[in-house]
PDB file of C-alpha atoms in Angstrom:
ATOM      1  CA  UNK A   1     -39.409 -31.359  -0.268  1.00 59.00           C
ATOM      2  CA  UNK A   2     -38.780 -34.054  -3.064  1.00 63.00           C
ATOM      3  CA  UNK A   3     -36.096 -34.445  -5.470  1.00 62.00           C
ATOM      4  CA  UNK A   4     -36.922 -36.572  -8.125  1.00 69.00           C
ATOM      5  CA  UNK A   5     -33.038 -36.719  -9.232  1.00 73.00           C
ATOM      6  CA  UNK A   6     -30.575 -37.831  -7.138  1.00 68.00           C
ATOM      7  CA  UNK A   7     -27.970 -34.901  -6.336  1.00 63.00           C
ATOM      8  CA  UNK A   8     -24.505 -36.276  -5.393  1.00 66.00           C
ATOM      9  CA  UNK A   9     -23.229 -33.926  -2.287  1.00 62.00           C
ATOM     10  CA  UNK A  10     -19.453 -34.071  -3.534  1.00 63.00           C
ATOM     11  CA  UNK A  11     -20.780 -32.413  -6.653  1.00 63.00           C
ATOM     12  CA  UNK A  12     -21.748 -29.176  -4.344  1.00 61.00           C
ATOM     13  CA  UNK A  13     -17.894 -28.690  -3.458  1.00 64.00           C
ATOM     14  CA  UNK A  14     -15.785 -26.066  -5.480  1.00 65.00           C
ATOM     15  CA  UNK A  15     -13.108 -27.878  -7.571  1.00 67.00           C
ATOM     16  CA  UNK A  16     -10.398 -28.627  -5.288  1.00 68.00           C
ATOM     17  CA  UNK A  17      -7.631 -28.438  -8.072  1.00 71.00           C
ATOM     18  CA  UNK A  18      -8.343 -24.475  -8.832  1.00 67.00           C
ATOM     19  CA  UNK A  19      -5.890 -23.108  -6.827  1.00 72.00           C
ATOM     20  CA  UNK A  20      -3.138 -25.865  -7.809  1.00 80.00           C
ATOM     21  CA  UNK A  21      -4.194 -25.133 -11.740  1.00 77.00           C
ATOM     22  CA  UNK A  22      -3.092 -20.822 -10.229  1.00 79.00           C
ATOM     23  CA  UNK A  23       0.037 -21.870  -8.915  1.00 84.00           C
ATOM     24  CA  UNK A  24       1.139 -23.497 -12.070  1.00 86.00           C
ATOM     25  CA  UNK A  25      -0.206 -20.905 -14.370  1.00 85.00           C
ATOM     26  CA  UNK A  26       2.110 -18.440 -11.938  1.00 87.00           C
ATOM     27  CA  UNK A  27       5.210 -20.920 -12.142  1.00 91.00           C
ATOM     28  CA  UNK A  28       5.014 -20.767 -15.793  1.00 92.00           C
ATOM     29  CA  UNK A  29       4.455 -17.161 -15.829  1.00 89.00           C
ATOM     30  CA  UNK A  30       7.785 -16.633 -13.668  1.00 91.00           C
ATOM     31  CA  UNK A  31       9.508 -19.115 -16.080  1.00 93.00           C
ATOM     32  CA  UNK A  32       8.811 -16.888 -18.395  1.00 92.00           C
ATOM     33  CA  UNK A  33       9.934 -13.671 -16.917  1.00 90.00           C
ATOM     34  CA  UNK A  34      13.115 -15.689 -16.363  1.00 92.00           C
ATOM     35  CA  UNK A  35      13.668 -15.504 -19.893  1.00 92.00           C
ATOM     36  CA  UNK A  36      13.203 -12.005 -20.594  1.00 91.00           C
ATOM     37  CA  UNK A  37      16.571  -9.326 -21.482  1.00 90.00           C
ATOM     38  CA  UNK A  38      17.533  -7.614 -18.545  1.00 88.00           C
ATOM     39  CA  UNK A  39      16.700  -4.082 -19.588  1.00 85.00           C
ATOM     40  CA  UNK A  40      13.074  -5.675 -20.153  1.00 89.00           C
ATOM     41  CA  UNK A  41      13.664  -7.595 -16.389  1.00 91.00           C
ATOM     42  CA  UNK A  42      14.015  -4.108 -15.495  1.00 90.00           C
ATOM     43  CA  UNK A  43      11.263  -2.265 -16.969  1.00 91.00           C
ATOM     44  CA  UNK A  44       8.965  -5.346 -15.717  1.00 93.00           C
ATOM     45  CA  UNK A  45      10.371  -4.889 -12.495  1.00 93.00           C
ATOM     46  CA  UNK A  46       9.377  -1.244 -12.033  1.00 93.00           C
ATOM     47  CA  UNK A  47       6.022  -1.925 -13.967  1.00 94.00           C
ATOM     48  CA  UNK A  48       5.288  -4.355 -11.002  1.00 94.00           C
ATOM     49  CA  UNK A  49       5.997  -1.837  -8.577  1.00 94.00           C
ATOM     50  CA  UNK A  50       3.853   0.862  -9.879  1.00 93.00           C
ATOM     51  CA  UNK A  51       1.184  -2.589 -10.008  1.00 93.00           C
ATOM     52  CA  UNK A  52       1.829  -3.101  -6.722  1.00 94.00           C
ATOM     53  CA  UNK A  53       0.882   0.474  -5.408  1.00 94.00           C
ATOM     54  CA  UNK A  54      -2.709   0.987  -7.243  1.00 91.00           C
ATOM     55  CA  UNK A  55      -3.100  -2.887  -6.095  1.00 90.00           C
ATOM     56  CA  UNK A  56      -6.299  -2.292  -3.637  1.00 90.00           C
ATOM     57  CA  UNK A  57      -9.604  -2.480  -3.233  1.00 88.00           C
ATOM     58  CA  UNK A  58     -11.488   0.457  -5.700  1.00 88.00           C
ATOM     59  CA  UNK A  59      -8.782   0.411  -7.083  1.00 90.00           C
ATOM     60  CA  UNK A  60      -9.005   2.410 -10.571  1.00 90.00           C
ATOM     61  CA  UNK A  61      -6.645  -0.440 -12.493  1.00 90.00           C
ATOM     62  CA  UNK A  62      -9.938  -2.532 -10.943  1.00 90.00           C
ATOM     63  CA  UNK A  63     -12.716  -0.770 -13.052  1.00 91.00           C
ATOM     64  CA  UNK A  64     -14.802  -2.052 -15.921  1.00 89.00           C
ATOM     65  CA  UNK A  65     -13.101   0.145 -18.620  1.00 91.00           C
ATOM     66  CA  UNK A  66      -9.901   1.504 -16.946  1.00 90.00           C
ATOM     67  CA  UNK A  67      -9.194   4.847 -17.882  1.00 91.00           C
ATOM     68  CA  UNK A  68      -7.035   4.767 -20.894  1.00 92.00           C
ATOM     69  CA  UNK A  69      -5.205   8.561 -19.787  1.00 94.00           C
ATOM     70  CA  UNK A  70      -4.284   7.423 -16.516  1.00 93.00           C
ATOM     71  CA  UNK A  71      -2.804   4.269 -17.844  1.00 93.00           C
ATOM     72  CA  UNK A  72      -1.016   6.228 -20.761  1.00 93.00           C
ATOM     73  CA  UNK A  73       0.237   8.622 -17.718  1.00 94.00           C
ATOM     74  CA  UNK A  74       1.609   5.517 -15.525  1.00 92.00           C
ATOM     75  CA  UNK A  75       3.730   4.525 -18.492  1.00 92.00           C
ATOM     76  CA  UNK A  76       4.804   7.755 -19.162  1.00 91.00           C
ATOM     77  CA  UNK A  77       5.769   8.341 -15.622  1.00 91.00           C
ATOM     78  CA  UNK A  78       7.843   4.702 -15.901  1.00 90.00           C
ATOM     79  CA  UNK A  79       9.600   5.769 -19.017  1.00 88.00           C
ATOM     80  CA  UNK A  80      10.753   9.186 -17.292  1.00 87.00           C
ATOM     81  CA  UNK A  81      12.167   7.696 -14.607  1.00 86.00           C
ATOM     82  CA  UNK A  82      13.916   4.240 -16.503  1.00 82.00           C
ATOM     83  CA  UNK A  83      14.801   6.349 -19.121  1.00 76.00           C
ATOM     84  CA  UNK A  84      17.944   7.501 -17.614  1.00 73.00           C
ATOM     85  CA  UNK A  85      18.670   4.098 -16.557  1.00 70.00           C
ATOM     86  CA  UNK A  86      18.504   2.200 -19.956  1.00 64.00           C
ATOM     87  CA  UNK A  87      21.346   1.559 -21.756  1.00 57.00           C
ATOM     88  CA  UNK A  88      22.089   2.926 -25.632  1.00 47.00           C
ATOM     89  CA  UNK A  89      20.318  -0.560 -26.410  1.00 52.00           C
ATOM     90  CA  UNK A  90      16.710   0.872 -27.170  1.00 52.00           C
ATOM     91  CA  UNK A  91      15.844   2.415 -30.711  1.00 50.00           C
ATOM     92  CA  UNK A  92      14.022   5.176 -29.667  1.00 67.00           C
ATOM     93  CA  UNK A  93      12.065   6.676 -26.339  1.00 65.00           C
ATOM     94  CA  UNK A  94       9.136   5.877 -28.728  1.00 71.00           C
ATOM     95  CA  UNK A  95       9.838   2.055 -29.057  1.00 84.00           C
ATOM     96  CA  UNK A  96      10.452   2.086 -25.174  1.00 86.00           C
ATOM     97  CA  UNK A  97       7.060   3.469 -24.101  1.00 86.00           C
ATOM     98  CA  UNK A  98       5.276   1.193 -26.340  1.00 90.00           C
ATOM     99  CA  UNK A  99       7.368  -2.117 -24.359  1.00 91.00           C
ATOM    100  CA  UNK A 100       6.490  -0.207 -20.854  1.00 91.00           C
ATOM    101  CA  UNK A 101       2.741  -0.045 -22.343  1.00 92.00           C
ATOM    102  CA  UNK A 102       2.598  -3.349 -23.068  1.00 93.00           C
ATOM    103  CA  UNK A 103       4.486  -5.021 -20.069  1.00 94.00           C
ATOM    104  CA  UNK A 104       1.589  -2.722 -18.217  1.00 93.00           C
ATOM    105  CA  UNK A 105      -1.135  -3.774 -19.756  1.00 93.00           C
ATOM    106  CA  UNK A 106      -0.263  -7.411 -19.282  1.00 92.00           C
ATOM    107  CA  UNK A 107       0.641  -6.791 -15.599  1.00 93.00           C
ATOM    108  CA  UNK A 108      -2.807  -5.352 -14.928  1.00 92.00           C
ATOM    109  CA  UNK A 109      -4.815  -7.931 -17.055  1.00 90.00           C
ATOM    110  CA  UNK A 110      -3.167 -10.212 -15.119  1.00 89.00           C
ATOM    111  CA  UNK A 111      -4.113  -8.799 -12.093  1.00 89.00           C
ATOM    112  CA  UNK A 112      -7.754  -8.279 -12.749  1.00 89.00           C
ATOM    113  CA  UNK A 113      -7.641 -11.570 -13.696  1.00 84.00           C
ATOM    114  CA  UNK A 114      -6.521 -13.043 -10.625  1.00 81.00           C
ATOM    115  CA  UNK A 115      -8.617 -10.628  -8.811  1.00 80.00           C
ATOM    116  CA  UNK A 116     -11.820 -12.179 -10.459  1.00 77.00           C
ATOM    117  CA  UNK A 117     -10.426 -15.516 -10.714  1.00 68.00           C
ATOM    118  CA  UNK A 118     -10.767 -16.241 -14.075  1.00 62.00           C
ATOM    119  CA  UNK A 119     -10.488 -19.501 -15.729  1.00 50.00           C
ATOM    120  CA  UNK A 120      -9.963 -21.079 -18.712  1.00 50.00           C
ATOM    121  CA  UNK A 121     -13.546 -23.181 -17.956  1.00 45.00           C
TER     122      UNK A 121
END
């Protein structure tokens, strides 16, 4: 077989900063988190958790188009059981499970996102 252009082997090799380029994404992210109120801490904190136990393989937080009940019915089940912990410093249980539904959706995008390894190339 004949190659009539020259194919460097170090060019078959994966990019041997992608992981490093991960672990600074995830520094900055925890930077970040640093930063946040600590009823918000909070919430995130629990919002991990919940992360944490649908984090598997088949997982439904995994699928194409997640189903948009089940993930209304995780942050509902989040604000029931924070909302006896939060302080008189949130407007309304409304304003809270919109925060939980965000801080969710972030969590999982960012764990689909590691899942698939995306990239910003």
């Amino acid at each position: 077989m004949y190659y009539d252009e020259f194919f460097p082997f170090y060019a078959a090799y994966a990019d041997p900063l992608l992981y490093e380029r991960e672990n600074i994404q995830e520094k900055e992210f925890a930077l970040m988190k640093s930063w946040y109120p600590e009823s918000v801490r909070r919430l995130q904190e629990r919002v991990e958790q919940e992360c944490q136990l649908l984090d598997y393989e088949g997982s439904r937080i995994y699928d194409e188009y997640p189903d948009r009940w089940m993930l209304r019915r995780m942050c509902r089940d989040i604000r029931e059981t924070e909302e006896n912990t939060m302080e008189a410093q949130m407007v309304s249980s409304g304003k809270l499970e919109e925060l939980i539904e965000v801080l969710l959706y972030q969590e999982i995008s960012r764990r689909r996102c590691r899942r698939r390894r995306c990239r910003g190339y």
